[in-house]
Coordinates of C-alpha atoms and ligand atoms in Angstrom, one line a residue:
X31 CA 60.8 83.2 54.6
X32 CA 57.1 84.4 55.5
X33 CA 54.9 82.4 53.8
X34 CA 52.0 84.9 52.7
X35 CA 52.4 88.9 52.9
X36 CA 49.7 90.9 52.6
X37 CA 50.2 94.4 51.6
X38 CA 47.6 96.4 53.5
X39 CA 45.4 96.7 57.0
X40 CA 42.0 98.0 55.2
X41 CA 39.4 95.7 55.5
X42 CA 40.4 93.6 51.9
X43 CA 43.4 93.2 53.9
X44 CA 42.6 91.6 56.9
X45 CA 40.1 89.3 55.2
X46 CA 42.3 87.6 53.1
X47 CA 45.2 87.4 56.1
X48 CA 42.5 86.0 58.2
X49 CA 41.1 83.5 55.7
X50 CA 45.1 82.2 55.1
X51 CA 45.7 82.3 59.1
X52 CA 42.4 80.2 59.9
X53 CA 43.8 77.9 56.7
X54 CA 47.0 77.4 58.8
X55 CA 49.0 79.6 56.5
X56 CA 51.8 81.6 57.8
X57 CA 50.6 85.4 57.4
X58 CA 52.3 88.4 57.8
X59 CA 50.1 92.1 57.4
X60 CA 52.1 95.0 55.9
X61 CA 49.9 98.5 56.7
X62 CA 51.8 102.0 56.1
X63 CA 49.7 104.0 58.3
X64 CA 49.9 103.8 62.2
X65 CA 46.3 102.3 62.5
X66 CA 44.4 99.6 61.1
X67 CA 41.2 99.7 59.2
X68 CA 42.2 101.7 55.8
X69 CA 38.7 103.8 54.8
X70 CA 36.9 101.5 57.5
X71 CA 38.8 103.3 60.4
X72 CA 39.6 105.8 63.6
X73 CA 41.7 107.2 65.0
X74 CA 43.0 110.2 66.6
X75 CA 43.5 113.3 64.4
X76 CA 45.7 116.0 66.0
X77 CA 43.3 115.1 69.5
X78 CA 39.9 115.1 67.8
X79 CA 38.4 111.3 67.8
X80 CA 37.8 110.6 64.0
X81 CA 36.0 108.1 61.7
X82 CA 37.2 107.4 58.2
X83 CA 33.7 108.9 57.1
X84 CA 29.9 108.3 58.2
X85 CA 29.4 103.7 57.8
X86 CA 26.8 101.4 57.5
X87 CA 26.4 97.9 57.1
X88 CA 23.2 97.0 55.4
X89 CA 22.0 93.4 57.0
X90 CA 22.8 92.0 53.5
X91 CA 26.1 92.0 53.9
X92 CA 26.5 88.5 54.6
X93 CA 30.5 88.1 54.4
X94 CA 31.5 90.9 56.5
X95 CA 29.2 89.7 59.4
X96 CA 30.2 85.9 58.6
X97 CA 33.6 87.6 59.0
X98 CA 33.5 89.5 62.0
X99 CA 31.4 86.6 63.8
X100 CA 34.2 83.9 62.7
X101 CA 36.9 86.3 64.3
X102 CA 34.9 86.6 67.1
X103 CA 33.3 89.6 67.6
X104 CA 30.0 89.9 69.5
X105 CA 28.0 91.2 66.5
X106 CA 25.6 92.4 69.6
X107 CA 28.1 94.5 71.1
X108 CA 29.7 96.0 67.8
X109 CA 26.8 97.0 66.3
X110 CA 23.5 98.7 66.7
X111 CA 20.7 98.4 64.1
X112 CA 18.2 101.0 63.0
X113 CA 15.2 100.6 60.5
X114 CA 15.1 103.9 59.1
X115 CA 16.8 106.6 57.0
X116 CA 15.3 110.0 56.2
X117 CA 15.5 112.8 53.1
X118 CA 15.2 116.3 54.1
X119 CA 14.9 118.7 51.3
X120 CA 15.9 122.3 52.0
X121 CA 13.5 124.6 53.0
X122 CA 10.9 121.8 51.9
X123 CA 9.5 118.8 53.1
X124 CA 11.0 115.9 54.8
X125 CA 10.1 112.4 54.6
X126 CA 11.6 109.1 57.3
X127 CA 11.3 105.7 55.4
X128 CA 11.1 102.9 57.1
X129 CA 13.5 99.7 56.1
X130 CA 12.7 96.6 57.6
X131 CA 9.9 94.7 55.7
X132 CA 10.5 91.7 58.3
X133 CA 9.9 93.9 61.3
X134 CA 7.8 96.8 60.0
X135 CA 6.2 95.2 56.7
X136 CA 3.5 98.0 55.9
X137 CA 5.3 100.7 57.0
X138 CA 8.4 99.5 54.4
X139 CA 5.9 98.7 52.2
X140 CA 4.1 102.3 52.2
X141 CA 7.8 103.6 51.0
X142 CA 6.8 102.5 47.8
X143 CA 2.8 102.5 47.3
X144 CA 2.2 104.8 50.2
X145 CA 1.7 108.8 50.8
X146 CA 4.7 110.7 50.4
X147 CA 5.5 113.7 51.0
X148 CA 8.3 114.3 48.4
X149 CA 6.6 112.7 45.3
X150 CA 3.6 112.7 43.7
X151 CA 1.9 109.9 42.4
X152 CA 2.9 110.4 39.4
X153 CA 6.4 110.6 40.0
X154 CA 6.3 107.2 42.2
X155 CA 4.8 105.6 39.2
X156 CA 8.1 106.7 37.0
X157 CA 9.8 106.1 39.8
X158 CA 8.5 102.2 40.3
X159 CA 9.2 101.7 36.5
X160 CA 12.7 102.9 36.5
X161 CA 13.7 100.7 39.5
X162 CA 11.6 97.7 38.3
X163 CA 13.0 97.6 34.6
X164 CA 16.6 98.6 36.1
X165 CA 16.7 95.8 38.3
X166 CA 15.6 93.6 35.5
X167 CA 17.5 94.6 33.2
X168 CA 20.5 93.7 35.3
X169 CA 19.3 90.6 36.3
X170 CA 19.2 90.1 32.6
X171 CA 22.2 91.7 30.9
X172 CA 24.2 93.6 34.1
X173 CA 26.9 94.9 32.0
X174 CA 24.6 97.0 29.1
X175 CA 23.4 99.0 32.4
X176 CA 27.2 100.0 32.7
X177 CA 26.4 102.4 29.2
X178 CA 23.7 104.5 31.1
X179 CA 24.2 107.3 33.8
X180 CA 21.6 106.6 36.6
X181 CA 20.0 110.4 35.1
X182 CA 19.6 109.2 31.9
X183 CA 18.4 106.1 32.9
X184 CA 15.9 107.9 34.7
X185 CA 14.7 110.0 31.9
X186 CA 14.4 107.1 29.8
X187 CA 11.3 106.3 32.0
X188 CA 9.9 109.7 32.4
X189 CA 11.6 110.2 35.7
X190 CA 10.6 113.9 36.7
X191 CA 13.6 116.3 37.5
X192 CA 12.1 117.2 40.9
X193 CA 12.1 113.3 41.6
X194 CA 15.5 112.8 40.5
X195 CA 16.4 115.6 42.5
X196 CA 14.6 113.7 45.8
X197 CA 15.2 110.5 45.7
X198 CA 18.2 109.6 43.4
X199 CA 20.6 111.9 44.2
X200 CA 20.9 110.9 48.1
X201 CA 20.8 107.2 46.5
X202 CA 24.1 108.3 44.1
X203 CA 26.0 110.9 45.8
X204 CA 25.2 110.3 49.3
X205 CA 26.0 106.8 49.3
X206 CA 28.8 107.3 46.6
X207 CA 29.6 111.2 46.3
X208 CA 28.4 111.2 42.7
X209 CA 25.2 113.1 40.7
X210 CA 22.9 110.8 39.0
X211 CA 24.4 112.3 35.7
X212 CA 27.4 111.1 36.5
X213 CA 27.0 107.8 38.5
X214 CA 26.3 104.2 36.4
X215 CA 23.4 103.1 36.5
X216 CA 25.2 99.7 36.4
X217 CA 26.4 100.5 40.3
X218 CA 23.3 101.8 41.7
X219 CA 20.8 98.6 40.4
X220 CA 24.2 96.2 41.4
X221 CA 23.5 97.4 44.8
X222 CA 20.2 97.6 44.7
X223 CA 20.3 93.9 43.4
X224 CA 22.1 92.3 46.2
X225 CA 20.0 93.9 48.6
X226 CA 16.6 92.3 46.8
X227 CA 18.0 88.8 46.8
X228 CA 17.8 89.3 50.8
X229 CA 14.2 91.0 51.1
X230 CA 13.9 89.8 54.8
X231 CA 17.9 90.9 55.8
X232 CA 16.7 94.8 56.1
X233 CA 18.1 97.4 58.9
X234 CA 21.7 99.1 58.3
X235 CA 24.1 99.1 61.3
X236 CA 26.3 101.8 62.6
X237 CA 28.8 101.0 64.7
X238 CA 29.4 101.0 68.8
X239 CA 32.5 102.4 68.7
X240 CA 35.2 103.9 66.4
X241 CA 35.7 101.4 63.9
X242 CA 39.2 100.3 64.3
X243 CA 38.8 99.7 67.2
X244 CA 35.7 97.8 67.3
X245 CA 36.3 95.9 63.5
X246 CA 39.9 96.1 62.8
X247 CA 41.7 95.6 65.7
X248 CA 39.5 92.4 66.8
X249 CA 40.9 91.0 63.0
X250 CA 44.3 91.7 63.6
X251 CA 43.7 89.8 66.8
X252 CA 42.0 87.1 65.7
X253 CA 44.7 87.0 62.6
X254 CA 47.6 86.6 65.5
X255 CA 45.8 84.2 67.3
X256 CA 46.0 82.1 64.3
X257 CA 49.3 82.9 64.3
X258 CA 49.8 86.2 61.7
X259 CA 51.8 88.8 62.7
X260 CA 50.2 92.8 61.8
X261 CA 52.3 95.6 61.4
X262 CA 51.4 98.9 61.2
X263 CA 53.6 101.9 60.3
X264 CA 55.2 99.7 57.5
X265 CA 55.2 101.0 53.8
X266 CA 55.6 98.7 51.4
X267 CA 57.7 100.4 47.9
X268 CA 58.5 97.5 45.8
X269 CA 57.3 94.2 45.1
X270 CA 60.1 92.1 43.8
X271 CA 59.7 89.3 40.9
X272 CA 61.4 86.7 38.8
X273 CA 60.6 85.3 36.0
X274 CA 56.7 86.0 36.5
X275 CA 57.4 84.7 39.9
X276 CA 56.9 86.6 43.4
X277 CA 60.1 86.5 45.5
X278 CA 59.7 89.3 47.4
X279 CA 58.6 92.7 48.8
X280 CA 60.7 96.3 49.6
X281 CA 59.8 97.8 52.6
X282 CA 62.5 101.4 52.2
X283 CA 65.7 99.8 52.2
X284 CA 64.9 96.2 53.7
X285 CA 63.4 93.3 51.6
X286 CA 61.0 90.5 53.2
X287 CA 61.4 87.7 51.1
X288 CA 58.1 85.8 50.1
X289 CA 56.7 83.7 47.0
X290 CA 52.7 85.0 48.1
X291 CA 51.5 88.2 48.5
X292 CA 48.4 89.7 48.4
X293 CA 48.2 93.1 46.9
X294 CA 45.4 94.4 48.9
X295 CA 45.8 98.6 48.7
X296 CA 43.6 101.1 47.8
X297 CA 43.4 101.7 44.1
X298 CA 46.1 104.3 43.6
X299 CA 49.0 102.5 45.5
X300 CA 47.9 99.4 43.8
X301 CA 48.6 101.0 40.8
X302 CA 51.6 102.5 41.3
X303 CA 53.1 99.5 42.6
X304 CA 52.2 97.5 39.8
X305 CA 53.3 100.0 37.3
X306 CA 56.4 100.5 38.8
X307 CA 57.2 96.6 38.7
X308 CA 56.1 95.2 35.6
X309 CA 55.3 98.5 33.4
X310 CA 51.8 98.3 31.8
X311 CA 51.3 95.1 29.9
X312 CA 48.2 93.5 28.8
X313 CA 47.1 91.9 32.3
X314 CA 46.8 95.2 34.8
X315 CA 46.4 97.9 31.3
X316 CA 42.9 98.5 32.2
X317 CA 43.4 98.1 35.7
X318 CA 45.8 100.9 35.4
X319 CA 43.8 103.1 33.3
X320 CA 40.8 103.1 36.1
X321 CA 40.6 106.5 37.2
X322 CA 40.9 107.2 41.2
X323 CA 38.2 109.1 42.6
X324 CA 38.1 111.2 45.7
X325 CA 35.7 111.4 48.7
X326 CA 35.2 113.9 51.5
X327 CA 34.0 113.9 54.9
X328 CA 33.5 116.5 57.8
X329 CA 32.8 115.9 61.3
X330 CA 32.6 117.9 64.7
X331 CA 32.2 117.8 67.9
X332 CA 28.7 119.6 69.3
X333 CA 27.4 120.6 73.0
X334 CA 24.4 118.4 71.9
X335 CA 23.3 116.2 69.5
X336 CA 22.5 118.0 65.9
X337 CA 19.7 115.5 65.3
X338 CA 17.3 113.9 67.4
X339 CA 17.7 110.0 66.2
X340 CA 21.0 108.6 65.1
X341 CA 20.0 107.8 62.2
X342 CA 21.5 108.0 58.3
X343 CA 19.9 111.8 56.7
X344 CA 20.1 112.8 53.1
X345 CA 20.1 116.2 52.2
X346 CA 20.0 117.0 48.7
X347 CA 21.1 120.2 47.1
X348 CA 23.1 121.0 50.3
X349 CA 26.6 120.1 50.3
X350 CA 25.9 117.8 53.8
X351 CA 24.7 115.1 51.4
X352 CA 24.6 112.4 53.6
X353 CA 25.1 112.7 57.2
X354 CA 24.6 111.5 61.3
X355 CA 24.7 112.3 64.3
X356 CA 26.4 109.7 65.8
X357 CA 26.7 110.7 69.7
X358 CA 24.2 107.8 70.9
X359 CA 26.0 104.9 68.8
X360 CA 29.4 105.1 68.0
X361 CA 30.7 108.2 69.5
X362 CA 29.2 108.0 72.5
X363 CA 31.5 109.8 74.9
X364 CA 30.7 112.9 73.1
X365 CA 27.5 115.0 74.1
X366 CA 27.1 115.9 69.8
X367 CA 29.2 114.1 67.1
X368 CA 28.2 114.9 63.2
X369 CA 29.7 113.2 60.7
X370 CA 28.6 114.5 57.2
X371 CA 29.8 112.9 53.5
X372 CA 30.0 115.9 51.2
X373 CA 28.9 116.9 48.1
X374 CA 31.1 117.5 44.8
X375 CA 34.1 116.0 46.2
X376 CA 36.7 117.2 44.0
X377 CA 36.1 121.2 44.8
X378 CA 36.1 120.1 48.8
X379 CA 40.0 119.4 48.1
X380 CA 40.3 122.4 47.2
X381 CA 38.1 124.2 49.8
X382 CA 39.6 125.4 53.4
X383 CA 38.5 123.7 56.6
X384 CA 37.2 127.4 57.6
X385 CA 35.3 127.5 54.4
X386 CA 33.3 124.5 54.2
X387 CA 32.3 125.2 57.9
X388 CA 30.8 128.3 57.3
X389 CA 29.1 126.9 54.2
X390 CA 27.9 123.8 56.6
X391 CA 26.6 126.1 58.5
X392 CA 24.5 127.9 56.2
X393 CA 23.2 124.7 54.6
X394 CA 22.4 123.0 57.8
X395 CA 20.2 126.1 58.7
X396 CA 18.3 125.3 54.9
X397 CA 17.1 122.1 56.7
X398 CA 16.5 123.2 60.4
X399 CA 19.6 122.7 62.1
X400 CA 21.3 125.9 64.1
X401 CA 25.1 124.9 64.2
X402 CA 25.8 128.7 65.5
X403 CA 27.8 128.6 69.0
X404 CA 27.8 124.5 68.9
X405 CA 30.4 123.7 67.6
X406 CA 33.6 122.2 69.8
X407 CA 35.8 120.8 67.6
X408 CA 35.9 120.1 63.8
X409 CA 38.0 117.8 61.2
X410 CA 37.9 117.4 57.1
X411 CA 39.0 114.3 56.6
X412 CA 39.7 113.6 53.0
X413 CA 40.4 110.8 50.6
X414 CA 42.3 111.6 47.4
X415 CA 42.2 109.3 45.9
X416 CA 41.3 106.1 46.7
X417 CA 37.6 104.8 45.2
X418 CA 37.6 104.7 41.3
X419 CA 35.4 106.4 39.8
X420 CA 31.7 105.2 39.1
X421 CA 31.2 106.9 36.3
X422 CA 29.8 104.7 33.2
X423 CA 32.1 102.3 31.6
X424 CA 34.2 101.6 34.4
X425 CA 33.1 98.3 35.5
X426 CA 34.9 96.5 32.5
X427 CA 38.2 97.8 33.7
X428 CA 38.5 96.3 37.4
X429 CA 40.4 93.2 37.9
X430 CA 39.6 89.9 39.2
X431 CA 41.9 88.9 42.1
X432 CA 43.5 86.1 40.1
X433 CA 46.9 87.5 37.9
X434 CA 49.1 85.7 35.6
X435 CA 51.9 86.5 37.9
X436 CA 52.7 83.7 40.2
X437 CA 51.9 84.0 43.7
X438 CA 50.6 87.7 42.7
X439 CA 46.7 88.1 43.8
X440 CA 44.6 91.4 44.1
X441 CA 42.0 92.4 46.6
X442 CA 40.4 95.5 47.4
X443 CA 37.1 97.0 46.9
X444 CA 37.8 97.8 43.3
X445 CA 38.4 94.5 42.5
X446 CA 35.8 92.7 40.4
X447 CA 32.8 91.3 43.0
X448 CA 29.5 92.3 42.8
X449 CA 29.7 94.3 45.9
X450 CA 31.5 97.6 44.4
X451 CA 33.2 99.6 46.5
X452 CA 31.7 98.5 49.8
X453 CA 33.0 97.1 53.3
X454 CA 31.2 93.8 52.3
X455 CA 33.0 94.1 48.4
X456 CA 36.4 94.4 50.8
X457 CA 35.8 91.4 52.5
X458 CA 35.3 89.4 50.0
X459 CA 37.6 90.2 47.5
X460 CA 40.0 89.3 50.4
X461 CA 38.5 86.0 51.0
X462 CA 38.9 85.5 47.3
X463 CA 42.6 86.5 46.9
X464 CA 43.6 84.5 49.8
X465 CA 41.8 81.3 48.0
X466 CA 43.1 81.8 45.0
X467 CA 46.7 82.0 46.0
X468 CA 45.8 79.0 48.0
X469 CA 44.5 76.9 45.5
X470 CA 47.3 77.8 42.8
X471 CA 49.7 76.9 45.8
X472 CA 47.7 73.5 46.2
X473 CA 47.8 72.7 42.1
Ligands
FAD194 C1 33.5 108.4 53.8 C2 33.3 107.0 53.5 C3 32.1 106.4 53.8 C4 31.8 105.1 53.5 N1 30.6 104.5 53.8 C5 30.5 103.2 53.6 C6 29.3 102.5 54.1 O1 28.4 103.2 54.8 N2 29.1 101.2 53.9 C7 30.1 100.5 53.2 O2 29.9 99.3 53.0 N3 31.2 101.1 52.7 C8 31.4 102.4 52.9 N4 32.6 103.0 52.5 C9 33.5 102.2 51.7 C10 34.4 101.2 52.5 O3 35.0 101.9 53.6 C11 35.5 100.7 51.6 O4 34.9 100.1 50.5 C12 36.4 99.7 52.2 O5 36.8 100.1 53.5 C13 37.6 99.5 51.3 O6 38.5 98.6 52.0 P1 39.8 98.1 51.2 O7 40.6 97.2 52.1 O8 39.5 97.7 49.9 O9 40.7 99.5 51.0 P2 41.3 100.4 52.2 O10 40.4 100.5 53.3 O11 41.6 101.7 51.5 O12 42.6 99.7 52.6 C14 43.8 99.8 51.9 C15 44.9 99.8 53.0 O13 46.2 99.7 52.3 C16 47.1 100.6 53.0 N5 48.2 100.9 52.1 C17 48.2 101.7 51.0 N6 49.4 101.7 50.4 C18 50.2 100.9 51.1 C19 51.6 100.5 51.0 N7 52.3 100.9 50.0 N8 52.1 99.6 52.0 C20 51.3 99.2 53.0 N9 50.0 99.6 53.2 C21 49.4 100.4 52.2 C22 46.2 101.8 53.3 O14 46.8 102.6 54.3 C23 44.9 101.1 53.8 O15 44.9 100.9 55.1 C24 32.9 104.3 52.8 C25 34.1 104.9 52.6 C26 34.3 106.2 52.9 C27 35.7 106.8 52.7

């Protein structure tokens, strides 16, 4: 009998299996697609190198380098810092900032009380109120943010439109696909929270190499050299019980008997499984009432590099809200490589890949980029389903890891941690469903 299963490779996954391994716990990973790395992954799609989407890991994300460093990996060699991000507005002005008050204090510093080119003083005065009252109102009372979108929020301190526009809609739906109208506010100053209790952790990371290979894999190996065993290509349909007891998990017609698992899927599969074996009772009703979001990505292969610094670009009010070139850092055998998060994710379902290129194309001309003749190769890559949505009045309905079912534990970014639905949130929900299965086990 296999002492601890965990259903899923993402990156909630492999946390919690290592934690268990390292604890001496016998651990065996369940993932259903052939690669590791869930929505923190590569891998090759129909002969085009692909990411799971554009990534960055800000330097306050404290777990996931603890994590990576205690499995091993040469934090040197897997990633490659930068200090700054920029906002290019179409057929307007553009504006880099600067984000590393420890290396570059007055430039970071002139972000806020400096000249800017996108925002008038006025504007950076509403501005300055609506973070500073935001982020103390959640130190405060977090969860009465939860009843604001970040727009109304924003008007509530005479935030202009134009501002809004600038500045808070590459924070909402280029980090998290949403508009400001309909993104918490509770998600954005939880964010924004974490990262002021680390002033001196700035710079964000990209990656120096596709990122199963240089995050995932290195877990799986460091889970087997603690001796785990990680499958891929292995679906998990049923997760067996007795009397509020784990006994087991269906994989098609086989069954791996266990008394631990960890339940550490994406939000819809999580669902699904649950509902399927216990219906929905009082414990996982609001989990199963969360609504699954989509996200959308597109990425291509260039003859040279779109943009001349590999760093993270917003464009509002084009559908490349947030995008990279990523040709000198983690795509490197490749003389261009953009990888753009869209806009309005649920239409981009919808949309053909031939489509949204030729609309790429037209809106990367509104900020000074001629794709024409470029491109080489070009992927959507799409994800259902599997954030929930960050809409206001969500945040109430994720679950902690801990369930009433015995040997039953959640983890996955849309568990409860005050992370959201990040690489570092991952992690450690991982780490926390592997100790709390531990610690029942130990009682
Ligand atoms: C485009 C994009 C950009 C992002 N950018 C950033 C960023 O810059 N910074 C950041 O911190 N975060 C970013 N994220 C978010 C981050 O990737 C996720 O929060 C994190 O990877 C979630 O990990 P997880 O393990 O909870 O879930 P997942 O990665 O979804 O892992 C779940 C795993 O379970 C597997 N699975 C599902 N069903 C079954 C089953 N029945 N049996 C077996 N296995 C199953 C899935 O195949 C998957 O591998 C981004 C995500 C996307 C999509």
């Amino acid at each position: 009998m296999s002492e601890y299963v965990v259903i899923g490779g993402g990156l909630a996954g492999l946390s919690a299996a290592f934690n268990l391994a390292r604890a001496g716990k016998t651990v065996r990973v369940l993932e259903e697609k052939p690669h590791l790395g869930g929505r923190t992954a590569s891998w090759d799609y129909n002969g085009m190198m692909v990411e799971s989407g554009l990534h960055r890991a800000p330097a306050f994300y404290r777990e996931t380098l603890v994590l990576m460093a205690a499995a091993g990996i040469d934090l040197d060699e897997a990633l490659v810092w930068g200090d700054t991000t920029e906002i290019c507005i179409p057929n307007g002005p553009s504006a880099v900032y600067t984000l590393s008050l420890p290396r570059y204090p007055l430039r970071t510093l002139g972000n806020i009380f400096g000249r800017n080119k996108l925002c008038s003083l006025t504007e950076r005065l509403a501005l300055g109120m609506f973070f500073g009252m935001g982020l103390i109102q959640h130190a405060l009372r977090p969860a009465s943010l939860d009843c604001y979108s970040v727009y109304d929020y924003a008007k509530k301190f005479g935030v202009s439109d134009r501002a809004i526009e600038r500045i808070l809609v590459p924070m909402t739906e280029g980090l998290f696909f949403l508009p400001p109208t309909r993104y918490s506010a509770y998600v954005l100053f939880g964010l924004l929270a974490q990262g002021g209790k680390h002033p001196l952790r700035t710079g964000l990371a990209a990656f120096t190499g596709g990122m199963t290979k240089v995050l995932a894999e290195p877990l799986a190996e460091a889970i087997r050299q603690h001796g785990g065993t990680v499958e891929t290509g292995c679906k998990v349909t049923g997760l067996l019980h007795e009397n509020k007891k784990i006994t087991g998990v269906q994989v098609g017609k086989s069954v791996i008997q266990t008394s631990n698992v960890v339940l550490a899927t994406s939000l819809e599969p999580a669902q699904r499984l649950l509902r399927d074996t216990f219906g929905a009772v009082d414990w996982n009703k609001h989990l199963l009432s969360l609504k699954p979001m989509p996200a959308a990505t597109f990425q291509m292969e260039l003859n040279r590099p779109a943009w001349a610094k590999d760093r993270v670009v917003f464009a509002p009010g084009t559908c490349m809200t947030c995008f990279s070139e990523q040709s000198r850092t983690t795509f490197t055998e490749k003389s261009g490589r953009l990888s753009i998060i869209l806009s309005e994710p649920e239409k981009r379902l919808q949309q053909s890949p031939a489509a949204l290129l030729s609309e790429i194309i037209s809106d990367a001309k509104r900020i000074g980029v001629d794709l024409e003749g470029r491109i080489e190769n070009y992927r959507t890559v799409l994800w259902p389903s599997e954030f929930y949505y960050l809409t206001p009045g969500n945040e109430d309905l994720r679950p902690p890891q801990e369930t009433p079912i015995k040997g039953l534990a959640l983890a996955g970014d849309y568990t409860r941690q005050a992370f959201l639905t990040t690489m570092e949130g991952a992690v450690i929900s991982g780490k926390k469903a592997a100790q709390v299965l531990m610690e029942k086990n130990s009682s």
